[in-house]
Structures are given as C-alpha cells and as structure tokens.
Tab-separated table of C-alpha atoms in Angstrom:
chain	number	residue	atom	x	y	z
A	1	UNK	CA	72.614	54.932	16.400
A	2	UNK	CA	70.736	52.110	18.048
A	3	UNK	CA	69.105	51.147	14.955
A	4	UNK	CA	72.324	51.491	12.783
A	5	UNK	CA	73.721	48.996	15.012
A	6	UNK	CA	70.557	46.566	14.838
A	7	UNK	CA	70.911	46.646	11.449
A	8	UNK	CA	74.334	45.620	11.088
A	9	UNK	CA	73.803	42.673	13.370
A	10	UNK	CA	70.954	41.687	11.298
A	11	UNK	CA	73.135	41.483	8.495
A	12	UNK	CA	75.876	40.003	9.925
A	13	UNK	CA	73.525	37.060	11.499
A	14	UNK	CA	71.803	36.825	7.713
A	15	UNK	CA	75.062	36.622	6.113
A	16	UNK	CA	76.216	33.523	8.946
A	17	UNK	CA	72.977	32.164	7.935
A	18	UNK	CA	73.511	31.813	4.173
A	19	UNK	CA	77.122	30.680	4.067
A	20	UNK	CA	75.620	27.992	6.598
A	21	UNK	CA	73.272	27.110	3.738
A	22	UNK	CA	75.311	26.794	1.351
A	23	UNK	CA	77.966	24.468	3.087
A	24	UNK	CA	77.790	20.882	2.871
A	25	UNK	CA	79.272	18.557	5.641
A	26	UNK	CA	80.324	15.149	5.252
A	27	UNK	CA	76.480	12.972	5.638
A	28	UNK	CA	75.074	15.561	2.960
A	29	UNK	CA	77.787	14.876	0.622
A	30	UNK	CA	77.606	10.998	1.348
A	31	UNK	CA	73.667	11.073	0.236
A	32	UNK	CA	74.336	13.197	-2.572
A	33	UNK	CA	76.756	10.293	-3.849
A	34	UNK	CA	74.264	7.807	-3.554
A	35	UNK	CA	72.158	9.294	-5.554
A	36	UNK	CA	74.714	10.323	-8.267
A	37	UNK	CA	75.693	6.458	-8.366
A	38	UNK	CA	71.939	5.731	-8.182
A	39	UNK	CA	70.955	7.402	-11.181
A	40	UNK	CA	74.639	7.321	-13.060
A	41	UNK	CA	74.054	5.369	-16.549
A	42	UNK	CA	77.844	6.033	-17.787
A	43	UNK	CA	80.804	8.366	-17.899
A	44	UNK	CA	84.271	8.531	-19.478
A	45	UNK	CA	87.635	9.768	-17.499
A	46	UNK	CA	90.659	10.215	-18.857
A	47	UNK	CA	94.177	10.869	-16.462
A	48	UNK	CA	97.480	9.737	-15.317
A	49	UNK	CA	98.143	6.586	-12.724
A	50	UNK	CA	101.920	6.704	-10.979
A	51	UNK	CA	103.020	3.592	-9.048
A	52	UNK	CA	105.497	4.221	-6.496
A	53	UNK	CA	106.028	0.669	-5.824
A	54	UNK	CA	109.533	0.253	-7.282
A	55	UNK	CA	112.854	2.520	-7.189
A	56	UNK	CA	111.573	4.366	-10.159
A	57	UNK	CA	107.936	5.641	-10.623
A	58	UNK	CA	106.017	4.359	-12.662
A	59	UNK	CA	103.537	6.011	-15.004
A	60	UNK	CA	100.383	5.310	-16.855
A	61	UNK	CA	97.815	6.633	-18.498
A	62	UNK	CA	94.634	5.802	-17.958
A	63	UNK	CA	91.477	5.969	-20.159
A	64	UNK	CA	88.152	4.848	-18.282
A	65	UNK	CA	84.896	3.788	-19.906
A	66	UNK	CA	81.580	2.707	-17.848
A	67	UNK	CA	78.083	1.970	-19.415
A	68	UNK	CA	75.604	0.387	-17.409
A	69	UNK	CA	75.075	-1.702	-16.372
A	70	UNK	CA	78.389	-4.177	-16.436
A	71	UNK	CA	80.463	-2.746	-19.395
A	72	UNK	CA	83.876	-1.305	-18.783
A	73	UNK	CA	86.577	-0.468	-21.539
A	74	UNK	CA	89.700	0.289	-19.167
A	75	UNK	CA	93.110	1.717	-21.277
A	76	UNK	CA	96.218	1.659	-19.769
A	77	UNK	CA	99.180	2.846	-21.432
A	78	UNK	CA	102.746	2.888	-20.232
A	79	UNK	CA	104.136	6.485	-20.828
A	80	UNK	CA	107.652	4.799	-21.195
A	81	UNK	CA	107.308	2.177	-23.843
A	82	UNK	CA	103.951	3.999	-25.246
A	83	UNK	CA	102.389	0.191	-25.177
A	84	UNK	CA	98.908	0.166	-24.309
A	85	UNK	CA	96.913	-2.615	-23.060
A	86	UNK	CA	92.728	-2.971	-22.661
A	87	UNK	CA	90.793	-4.570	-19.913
A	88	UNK	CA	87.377	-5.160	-20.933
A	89	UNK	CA	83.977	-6.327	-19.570
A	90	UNK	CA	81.613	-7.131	-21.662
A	91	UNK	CA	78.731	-9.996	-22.338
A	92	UNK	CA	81.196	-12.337	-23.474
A	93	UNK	CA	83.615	-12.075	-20.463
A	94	UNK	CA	86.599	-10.211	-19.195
A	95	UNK	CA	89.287	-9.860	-21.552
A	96	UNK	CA	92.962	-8.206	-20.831
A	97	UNK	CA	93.728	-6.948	-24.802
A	98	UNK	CA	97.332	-5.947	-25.851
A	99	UNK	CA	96.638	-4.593	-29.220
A	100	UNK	CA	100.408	-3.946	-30.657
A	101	UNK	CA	100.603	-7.413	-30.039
A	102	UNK	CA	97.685	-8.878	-31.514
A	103	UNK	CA	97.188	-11.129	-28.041
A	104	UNK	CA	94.016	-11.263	-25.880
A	105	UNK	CA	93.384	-12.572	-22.594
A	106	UNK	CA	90.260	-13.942	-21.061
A	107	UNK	CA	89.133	-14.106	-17.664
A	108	UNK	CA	85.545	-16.049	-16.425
A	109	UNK	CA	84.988	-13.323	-13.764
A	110	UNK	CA	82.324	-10.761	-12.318
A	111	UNK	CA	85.101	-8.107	-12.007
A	112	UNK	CA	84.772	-5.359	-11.025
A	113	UNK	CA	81.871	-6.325	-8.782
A	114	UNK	CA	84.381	-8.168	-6.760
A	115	UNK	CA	87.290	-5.828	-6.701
A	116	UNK	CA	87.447	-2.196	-7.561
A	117	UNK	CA	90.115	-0.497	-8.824
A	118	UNK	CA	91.573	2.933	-7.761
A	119	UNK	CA	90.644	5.087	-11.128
A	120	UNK	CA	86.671	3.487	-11.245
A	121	UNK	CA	84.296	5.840	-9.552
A	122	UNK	CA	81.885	3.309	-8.504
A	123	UNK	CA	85.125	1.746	-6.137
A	124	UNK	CA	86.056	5.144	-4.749
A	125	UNK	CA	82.270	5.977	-3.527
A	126	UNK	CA	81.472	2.657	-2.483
A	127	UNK	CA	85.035	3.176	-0.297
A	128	UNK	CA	83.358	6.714	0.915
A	129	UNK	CA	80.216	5.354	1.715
A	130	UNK	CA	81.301	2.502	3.584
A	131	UNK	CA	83.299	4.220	5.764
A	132	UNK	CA	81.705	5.412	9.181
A	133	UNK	CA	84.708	6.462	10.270
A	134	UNK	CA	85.623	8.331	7.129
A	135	UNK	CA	87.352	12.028	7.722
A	136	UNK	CA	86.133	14.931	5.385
A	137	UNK	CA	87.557	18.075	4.815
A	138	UNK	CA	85.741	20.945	2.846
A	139	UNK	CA	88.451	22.607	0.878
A	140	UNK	CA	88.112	25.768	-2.210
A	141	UNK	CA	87.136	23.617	-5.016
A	142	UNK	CA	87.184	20.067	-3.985
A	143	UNK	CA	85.591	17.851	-0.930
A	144	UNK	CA	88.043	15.366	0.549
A	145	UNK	CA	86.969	12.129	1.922
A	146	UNK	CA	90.444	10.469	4.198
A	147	UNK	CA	88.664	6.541	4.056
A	148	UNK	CA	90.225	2.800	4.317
A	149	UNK	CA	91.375	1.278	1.332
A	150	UNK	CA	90.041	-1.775	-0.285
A	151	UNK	CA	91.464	-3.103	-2.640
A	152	UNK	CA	91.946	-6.756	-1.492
A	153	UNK	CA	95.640	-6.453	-0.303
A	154	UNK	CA	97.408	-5.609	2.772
A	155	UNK	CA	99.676	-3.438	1.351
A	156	UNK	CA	96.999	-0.875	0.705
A	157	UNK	CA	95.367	1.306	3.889
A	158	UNK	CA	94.112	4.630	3.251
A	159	UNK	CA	93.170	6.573	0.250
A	160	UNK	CA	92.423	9.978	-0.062
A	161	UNK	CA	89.678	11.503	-2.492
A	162	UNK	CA	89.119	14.500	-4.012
A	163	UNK	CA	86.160	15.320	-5.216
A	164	UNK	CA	84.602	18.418	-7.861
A	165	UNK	CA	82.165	20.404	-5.541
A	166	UNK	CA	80.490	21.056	-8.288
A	167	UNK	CA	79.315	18.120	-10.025
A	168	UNK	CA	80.981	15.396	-7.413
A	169	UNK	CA	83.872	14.078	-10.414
A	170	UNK	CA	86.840	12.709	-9.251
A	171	UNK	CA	89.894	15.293	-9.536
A	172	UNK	CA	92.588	12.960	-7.484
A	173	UNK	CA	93.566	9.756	-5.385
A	174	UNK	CA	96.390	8.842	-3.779
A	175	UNK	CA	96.485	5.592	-1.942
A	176	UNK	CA	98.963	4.767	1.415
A	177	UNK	CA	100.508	2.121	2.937
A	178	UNK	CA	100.708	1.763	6.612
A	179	UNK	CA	103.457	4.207	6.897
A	180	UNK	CA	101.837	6.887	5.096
A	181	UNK	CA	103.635	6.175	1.957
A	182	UNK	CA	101.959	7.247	-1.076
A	183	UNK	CA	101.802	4.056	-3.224
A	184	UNK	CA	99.477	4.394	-5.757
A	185	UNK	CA	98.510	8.154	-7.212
A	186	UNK	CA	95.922	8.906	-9.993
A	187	UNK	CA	95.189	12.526	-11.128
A	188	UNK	CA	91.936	13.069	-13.649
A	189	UNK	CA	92.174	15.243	-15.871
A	190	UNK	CA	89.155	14.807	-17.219
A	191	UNK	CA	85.558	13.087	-16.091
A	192	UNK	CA	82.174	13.538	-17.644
A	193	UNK	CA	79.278	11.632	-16.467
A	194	UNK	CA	76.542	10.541	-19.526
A	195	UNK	CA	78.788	9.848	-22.251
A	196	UNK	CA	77.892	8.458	-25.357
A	197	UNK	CA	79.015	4.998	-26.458
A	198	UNK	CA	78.917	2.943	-29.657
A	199	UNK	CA	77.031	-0.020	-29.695
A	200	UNK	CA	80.517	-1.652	-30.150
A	201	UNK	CA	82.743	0.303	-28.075
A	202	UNK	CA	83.040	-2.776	-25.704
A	203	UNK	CA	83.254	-5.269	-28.234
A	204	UNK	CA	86.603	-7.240	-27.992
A	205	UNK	CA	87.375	-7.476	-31.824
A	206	UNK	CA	86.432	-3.606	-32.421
A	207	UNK	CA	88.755	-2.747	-29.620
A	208	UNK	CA	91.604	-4.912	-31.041
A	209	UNK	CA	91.076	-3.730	-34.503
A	210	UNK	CA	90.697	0.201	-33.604
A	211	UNK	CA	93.504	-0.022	-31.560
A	212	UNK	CA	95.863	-1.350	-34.390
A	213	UNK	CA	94.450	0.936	-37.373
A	214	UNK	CA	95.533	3.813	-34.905
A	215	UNK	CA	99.171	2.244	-34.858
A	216	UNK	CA	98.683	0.846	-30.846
A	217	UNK	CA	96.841	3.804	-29.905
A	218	UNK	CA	93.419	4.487	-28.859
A	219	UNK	CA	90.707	6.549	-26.677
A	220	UNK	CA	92.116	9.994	-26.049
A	221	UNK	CA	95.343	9.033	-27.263
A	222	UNK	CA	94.454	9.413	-30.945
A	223	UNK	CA	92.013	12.246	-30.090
A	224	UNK	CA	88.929	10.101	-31.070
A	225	UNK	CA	85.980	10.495	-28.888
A	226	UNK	CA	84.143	6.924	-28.223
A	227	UNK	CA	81.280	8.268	-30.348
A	228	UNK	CA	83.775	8.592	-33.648
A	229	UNK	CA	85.001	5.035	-32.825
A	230	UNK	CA	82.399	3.300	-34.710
A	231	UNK	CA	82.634	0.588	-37.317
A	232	UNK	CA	83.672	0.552	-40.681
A	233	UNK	CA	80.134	0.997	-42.541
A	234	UNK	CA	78.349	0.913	-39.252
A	235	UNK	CA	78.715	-2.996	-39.078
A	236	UNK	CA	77.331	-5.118	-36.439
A	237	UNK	CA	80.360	-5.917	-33.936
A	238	UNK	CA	82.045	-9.303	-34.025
A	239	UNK	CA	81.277	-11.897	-31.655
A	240	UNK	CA	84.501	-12.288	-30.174
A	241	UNK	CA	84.446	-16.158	-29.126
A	242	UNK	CA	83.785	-16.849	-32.961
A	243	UNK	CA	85.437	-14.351	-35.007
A	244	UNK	CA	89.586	-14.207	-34.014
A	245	UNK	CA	91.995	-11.769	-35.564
A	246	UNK	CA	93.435	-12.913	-38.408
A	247	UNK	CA	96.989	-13.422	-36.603
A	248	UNK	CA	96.016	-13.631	-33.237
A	249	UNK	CA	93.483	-15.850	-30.896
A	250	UNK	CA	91.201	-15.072	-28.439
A	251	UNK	CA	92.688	-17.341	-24.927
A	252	UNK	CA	90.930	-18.246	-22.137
A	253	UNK	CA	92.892	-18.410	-18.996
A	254	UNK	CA	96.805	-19.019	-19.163
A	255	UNK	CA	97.746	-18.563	-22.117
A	256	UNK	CA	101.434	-19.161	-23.976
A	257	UNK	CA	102.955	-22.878	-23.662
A	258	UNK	CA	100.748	-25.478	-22.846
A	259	UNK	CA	100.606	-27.353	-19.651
A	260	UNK	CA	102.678	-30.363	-20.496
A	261	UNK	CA	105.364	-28.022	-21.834
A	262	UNK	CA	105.960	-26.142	-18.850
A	263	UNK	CA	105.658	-29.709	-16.345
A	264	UNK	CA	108.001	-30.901	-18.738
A	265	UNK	CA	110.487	-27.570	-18.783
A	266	UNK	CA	110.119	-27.724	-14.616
A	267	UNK	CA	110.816	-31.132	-14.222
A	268	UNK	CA	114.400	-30.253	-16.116
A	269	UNK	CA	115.532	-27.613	-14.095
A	270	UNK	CA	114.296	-29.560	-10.611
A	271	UNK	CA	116.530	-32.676	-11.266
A	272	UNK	CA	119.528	-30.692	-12.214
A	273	UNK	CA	122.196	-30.789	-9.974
A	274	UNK	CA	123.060	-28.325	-7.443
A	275	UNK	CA	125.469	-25.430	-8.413
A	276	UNK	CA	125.521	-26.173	-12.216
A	277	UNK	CA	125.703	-23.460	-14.267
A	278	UNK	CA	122.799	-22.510	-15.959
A	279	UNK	CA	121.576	-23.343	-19.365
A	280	UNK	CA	121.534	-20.287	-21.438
A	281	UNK	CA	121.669	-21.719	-25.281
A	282	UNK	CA	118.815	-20.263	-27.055
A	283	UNK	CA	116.679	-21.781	-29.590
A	284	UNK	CA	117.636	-21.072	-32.926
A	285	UNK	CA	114.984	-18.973	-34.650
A	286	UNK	CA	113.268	-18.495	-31.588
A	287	UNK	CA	111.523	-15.179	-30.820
A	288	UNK	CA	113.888	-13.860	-28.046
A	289	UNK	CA	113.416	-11.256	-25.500
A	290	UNK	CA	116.348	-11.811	-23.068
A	291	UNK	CA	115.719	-12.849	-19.575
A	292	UNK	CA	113.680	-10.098	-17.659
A	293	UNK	CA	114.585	-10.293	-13.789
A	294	UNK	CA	112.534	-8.375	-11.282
A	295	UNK	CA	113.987	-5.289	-9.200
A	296	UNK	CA	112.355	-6.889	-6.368
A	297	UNK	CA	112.250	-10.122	-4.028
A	298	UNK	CA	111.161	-10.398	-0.292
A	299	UNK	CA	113.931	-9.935	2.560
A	300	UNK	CA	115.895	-13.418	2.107
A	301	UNK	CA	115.585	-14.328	-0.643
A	302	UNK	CA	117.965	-14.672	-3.479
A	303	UNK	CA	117.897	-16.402	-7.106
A	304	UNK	CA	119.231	-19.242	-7.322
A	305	UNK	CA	119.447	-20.007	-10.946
A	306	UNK	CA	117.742	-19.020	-14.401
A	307	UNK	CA	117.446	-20.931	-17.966
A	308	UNK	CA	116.241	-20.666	-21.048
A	309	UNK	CA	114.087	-23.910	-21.903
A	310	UNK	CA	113.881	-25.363	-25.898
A	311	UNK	CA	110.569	-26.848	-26.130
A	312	UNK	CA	109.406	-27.342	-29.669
A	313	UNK	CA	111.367	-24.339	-30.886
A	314	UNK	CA	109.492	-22.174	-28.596
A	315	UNK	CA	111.712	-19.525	-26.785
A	316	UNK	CA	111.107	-19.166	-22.334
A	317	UNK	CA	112.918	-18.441	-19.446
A	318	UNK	CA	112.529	-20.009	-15.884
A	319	UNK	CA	114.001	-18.304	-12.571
A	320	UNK	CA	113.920	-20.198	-9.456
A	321	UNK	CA	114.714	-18.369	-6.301
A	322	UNK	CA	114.797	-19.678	-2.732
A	323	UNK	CA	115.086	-18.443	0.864
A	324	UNK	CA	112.753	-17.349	3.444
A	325	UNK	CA	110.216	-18.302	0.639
A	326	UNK	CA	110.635	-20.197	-2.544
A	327	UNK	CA	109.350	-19.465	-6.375
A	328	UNK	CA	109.289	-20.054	-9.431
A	329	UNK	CA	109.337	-17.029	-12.394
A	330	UNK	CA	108.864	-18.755	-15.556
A	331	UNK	CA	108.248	-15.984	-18.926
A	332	UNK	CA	107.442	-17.284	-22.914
A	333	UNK	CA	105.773	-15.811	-25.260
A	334	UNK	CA	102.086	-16.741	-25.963
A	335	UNK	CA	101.021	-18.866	-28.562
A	336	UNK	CA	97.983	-18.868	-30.823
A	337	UNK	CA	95.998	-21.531	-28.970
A	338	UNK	CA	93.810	-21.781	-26.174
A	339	UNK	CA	94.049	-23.672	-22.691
A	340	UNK	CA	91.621	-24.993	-20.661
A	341	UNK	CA	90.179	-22.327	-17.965
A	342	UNK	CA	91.632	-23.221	-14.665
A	343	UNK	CA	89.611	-21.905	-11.924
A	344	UNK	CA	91.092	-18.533	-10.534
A	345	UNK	CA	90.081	-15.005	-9.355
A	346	UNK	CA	91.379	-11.776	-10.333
A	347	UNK	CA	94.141	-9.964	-9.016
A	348	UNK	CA	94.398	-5.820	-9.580
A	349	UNK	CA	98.619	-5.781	-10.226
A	350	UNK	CA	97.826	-1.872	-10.930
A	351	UNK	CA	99.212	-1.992	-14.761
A	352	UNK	CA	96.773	-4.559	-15.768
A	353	UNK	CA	94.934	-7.318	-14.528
A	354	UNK	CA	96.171	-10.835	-13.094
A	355	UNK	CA	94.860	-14.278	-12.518
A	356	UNK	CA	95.836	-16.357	-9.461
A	357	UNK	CA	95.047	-20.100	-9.615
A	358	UNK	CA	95.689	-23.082	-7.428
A	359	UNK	CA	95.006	-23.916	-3.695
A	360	UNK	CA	98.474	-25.117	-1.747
A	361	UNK	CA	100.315	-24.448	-5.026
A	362	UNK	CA	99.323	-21.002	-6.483
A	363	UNK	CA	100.202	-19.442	-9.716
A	364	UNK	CA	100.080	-15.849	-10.619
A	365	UNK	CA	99.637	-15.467	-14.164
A	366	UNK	CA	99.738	-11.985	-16.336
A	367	UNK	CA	100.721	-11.086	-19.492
A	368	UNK	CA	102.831	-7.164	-20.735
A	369	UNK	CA	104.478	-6.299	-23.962
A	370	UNK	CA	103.248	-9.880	-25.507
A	371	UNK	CA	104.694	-11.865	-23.290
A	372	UNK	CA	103.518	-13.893	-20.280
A	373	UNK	CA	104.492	-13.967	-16.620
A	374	UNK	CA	103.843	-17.237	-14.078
A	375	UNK	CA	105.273	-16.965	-10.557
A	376	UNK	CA	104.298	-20.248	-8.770
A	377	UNK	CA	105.238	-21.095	-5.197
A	378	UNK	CA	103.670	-23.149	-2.159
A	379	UNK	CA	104.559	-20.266	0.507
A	380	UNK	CA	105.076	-16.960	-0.914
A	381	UNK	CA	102.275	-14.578	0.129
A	382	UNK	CA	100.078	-13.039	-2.608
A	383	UNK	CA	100.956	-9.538	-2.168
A	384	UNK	CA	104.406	-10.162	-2.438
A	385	UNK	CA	103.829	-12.312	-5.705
A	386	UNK	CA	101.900	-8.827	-6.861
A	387	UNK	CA	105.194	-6.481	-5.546
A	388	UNK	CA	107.503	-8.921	-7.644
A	389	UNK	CA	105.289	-8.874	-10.853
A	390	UNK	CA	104.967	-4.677	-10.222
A	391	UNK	CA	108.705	-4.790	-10.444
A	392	UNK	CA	109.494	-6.311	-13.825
A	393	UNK	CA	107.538	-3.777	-15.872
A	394	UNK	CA	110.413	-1.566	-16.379
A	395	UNK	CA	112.598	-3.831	-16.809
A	396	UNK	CA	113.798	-5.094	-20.585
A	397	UNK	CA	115.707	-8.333	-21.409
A	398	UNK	CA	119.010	-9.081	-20.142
C-alpha cells in the first residue's frame, strides 16, 4: 500500500514538473521575441483595423507587407467606399498611393523607424520589449502582453497584444485611451513570417499600375499572392521619380493648389467682413465634391464660415472655425504638378498617413478619395488636428 502511494506521488510530482516545463512566463517570451525580430527577413498579414474615434466605427482593411530591411507595402482599404489607398517605403522614399485616383504622395521620411503603427509587428514587440512594467497573461492559445502605447500621441495609453503561442504571430490589438476606451482595434486574420516578394512589389509605379488593372483592388483583395504580382514580361520596375503615370504625377510634399493660390484664396476670406454670408458660387466646369465638414471640433469651438474659392477654374473649399482655438480647413483637389518639399514629419491619422509642417503656424496635410485636406492653425494641439481629420472620412459632400 505504501508503495502504491509512493508511486502516485511520484507521478503526480513528475507530471507538476513537466507542465512547469512546458510553460513560458513573461522574460522567456520577451527573449524569444528578440530573437524572432532578430532573425525575421519578412512576412505578410492580412486583417481588419476599426477606429472608434467618431460616432460611427470605422473599418478598414488592412494588408501588411515587410521585407528587410526598410521596405513596407501597407494597404488600407475602407470597407465602406471599397477605396483603397498604399503607403509605401521604398529606396526612393515614402509614398501615400491612391490608385482609383491615379494620385501619389511623397514623403522625405525614415518612417516607420520613427513611428510605428498599430498593425506592424516590429512596433508591437518593440512596445513589449520596452516595457518593464508590462503585464502578461498566459491564456489557451494566445500570450497577452497589457504594455504602454506609443504611438506619438496623447490620446493613445495602453494596448493589449495577443500573441500565437505557437509561432509568436499577432492574432489581435486593441489600443485605449486613458479611460479604458477601446480606440483603435485590429484583428489578423492572417500572418506568415518569410514571405516571398517580387523584386517590384515595392516599386511605386508597379503598385499604382497593379492596383488599377485590378479595378482599385489589390493584395488579398483580388486573391493575388505578392509572388503572382509580378510584371508584365518580367520587366525591370520603373523608377518612380522618372517614369509618372500617364495621367497622374508623382508629388512631393503638399500636393493640389500651389502656394500662391491658397495665400491668395486666404487672404479673401480674412478681409471679408464679419457676418457676410458665405460665398458658395462654384466654378463652372469645375470638378466638384461638395463641401465635406468634419463630425468633430474641440469643446468651444464652432465654424464660423465656409466658401468655395475660384482660382484658375480650380474647384476648393475653405472652413474657418474659431473659439477656444482657431483653424483653418481648406479641401481641393490635387493637381498634376509638384511643390517644393516643405520640411515636415509624419503623422499616423490611422487611415493613412499625414504630414505636419510649420513651427508657430502648423499645417496638417493628407490626402482620401483624391482629394486633399490642410487644417492650419497657430494654437490648436496636434492630436486634436488628427481627431478632426479622423472625423471627415465618412463624411461625403454637402
């Protein structure tokens, strides 16, 4: 009887023994990621990003691309309006690409070395690792890391990340302000690490091109792996500071009317006198898209007026508000030249990328749907230029 017992204890200490080995706690999970980041040469994730920033949700998906060591092909397509737009990093630059549109973007910037973003894997380890205070919870399928956010704004505290026990992939984020609210949410629903790439795949005029062939679709979307995605006749990818689309341009920095056009269209509004109506004639034969006015402005503040400007033909809106801070909201669309590259940084607006400039004037500049956003102002805070721009996305022409 003695022995019957021994045994049993034996095996009950042996069996405490191996489900201690084969547990993980939060430090060997930490080195482990290291050392996947360490020796990661690429991967490709495909899922869905929600905003809850507005009244309404917003949803995108999101197709990720990484090849080391500074390439990234970024798709982000509004489930909504089913218009996708392409942040890319290659040799030649950063470039924000709206395909359906023909437009392209360019930014002199070392993003995402700067500033990660919520649905690139190298942000959300470097956000685990670089928490000592980070929580960690060992659930059925999935390790959960409870870290600090950042992502360069205020707005943003914690994040939560779960991670694939089994190969360390990222399954889900969700990202809180500092009352808990969930503001930004991204569930994978697919991640492989060491996938094969094109030699063009990052290439700015392949992207544009492949993007319109597949009617504004592209990645997952059209259910074309990044290996099928290859030239026609296995050409040698454009150079995409020499070789523009035939209807479109490639634009470096703030793009649409010119700098003298919108001084000039400023200047008009500022010396018109208080209470006037505004002007809403619209240029004849211009290329109208209403007035789009955001959902959201900052406690005290109200618009004060809006007009649509005639310069050369060319059809934009201004919207001046005032109050406990004062702005300007000024929208055209882009045309086919360049303008001198102002010096800025890049600002993560969650839908797509945008590019603050000035010092005691700023301007936040981004571009959806083919058309170009400004919002300029001496006092208002950056993260509530970024809450306003978040705002207008769902929101058509009035």
């Amino acid at each position: 009887m003695r022995r019957i017992s021994w045994m049993l204890a034996m095996v009950l200490v042996l069996s405490v023994l191996l489900a201690a080995c084969g547990k993980k706690d939060a430090a060997a999970v930490v080195k482990d990621l290291n050392e996947v980041v360490g020796e990661m040469e690429s991967y490709q994730g495909a899922g869905v990003m929600t905003l809850h920033t507005g009244d309404t949700p917003q949803q995108y998906k999101v197709e990720v691309w990484h090849q080391k060591p500074s390439y990234y092909r970024i798709a982000l397509t509004n489930a909504k309006k089913d218009v996708t737009q392409i942040v890319l990093r290659n040799d030649e630059g950063v470039f924000v690409l709206t395909p359906s549109q023909n437009k392209s973007f360019r930014f002199q910037s070392n993003w995402p070395d700067n500033q990660g973003q919520v649905y690139l894997y190298e942000t959300l380890i470097r956000s685990i690792t670089g928490d000592t205070t980070r929580q960690f919870a060992d659930e059925k399928e999935s390790y959960v890391f409870d870290v600090a956010a950042n992502y360069n704004t205020h707005a943003l505290v914690r994040q939560k990340i779960w991670l694939n026990k089994s190969d360390y992939a990222p399954k889900q984020v969700e990202v809180s302000d500092s009352n808990a609210n969930v503001v930004v949410d991204v569930k994978f629903d697919s991640f492989k690490f060491g996938a094969a790439f094109e030699k063009d795949a990052f290439d700015m005029q392949r992207n544009m091109t492949a993007a319109t062939k597949e009617g504004g679709q592209t990645g997952t979307d059209s259910g074309v792996t990044p290996v099928e995605q290859t030239g026609e006749g296995g050409k040698e990818p454009a150079n995409p500071q020499t070789a523009p689309e035939p209807d479109g341009a490639v634009t470096d920095g703030q793009t649409g009317v010119g700098g003298d056009t919108e001084q000039q269209g400023t200047e008009g509004a500022a010396t018109g006198q208080e209470g006037e109506e505004p002007t809403l004639a619209e240029p004849e034969g211009a290329d109208s898209f209403g007035v789009i006015q955001p959902t959201y402005a900052p406690e005290g503040v109200q618009l004060k007026d809006d007009q649509i400007l005639e310069e050369a033909g060319d059809y934009s809106v201004m919207l001046r508000y005032e109050g406990t801070y004062n702005y300007t909201i000024f929208e055209a669309r882009p045309q086919d030249r360049a303008v001198s590259l102002a010096p800025s940084s890049v600002v993560d607006l969650g839908f797509t990328l945008g590019m603050i400039s000035g010092d005691a004037l700023k301007t936040l500049t981004w571009m959806t749907d083919g058309i170009e956003y400004r919002i300029t102002s001496a006092d208002l805070p950056q993260n509530e230029m970024a809450r306003i721009a978040t705002s207008m996305q769902e929101e058509s022409g009035k």
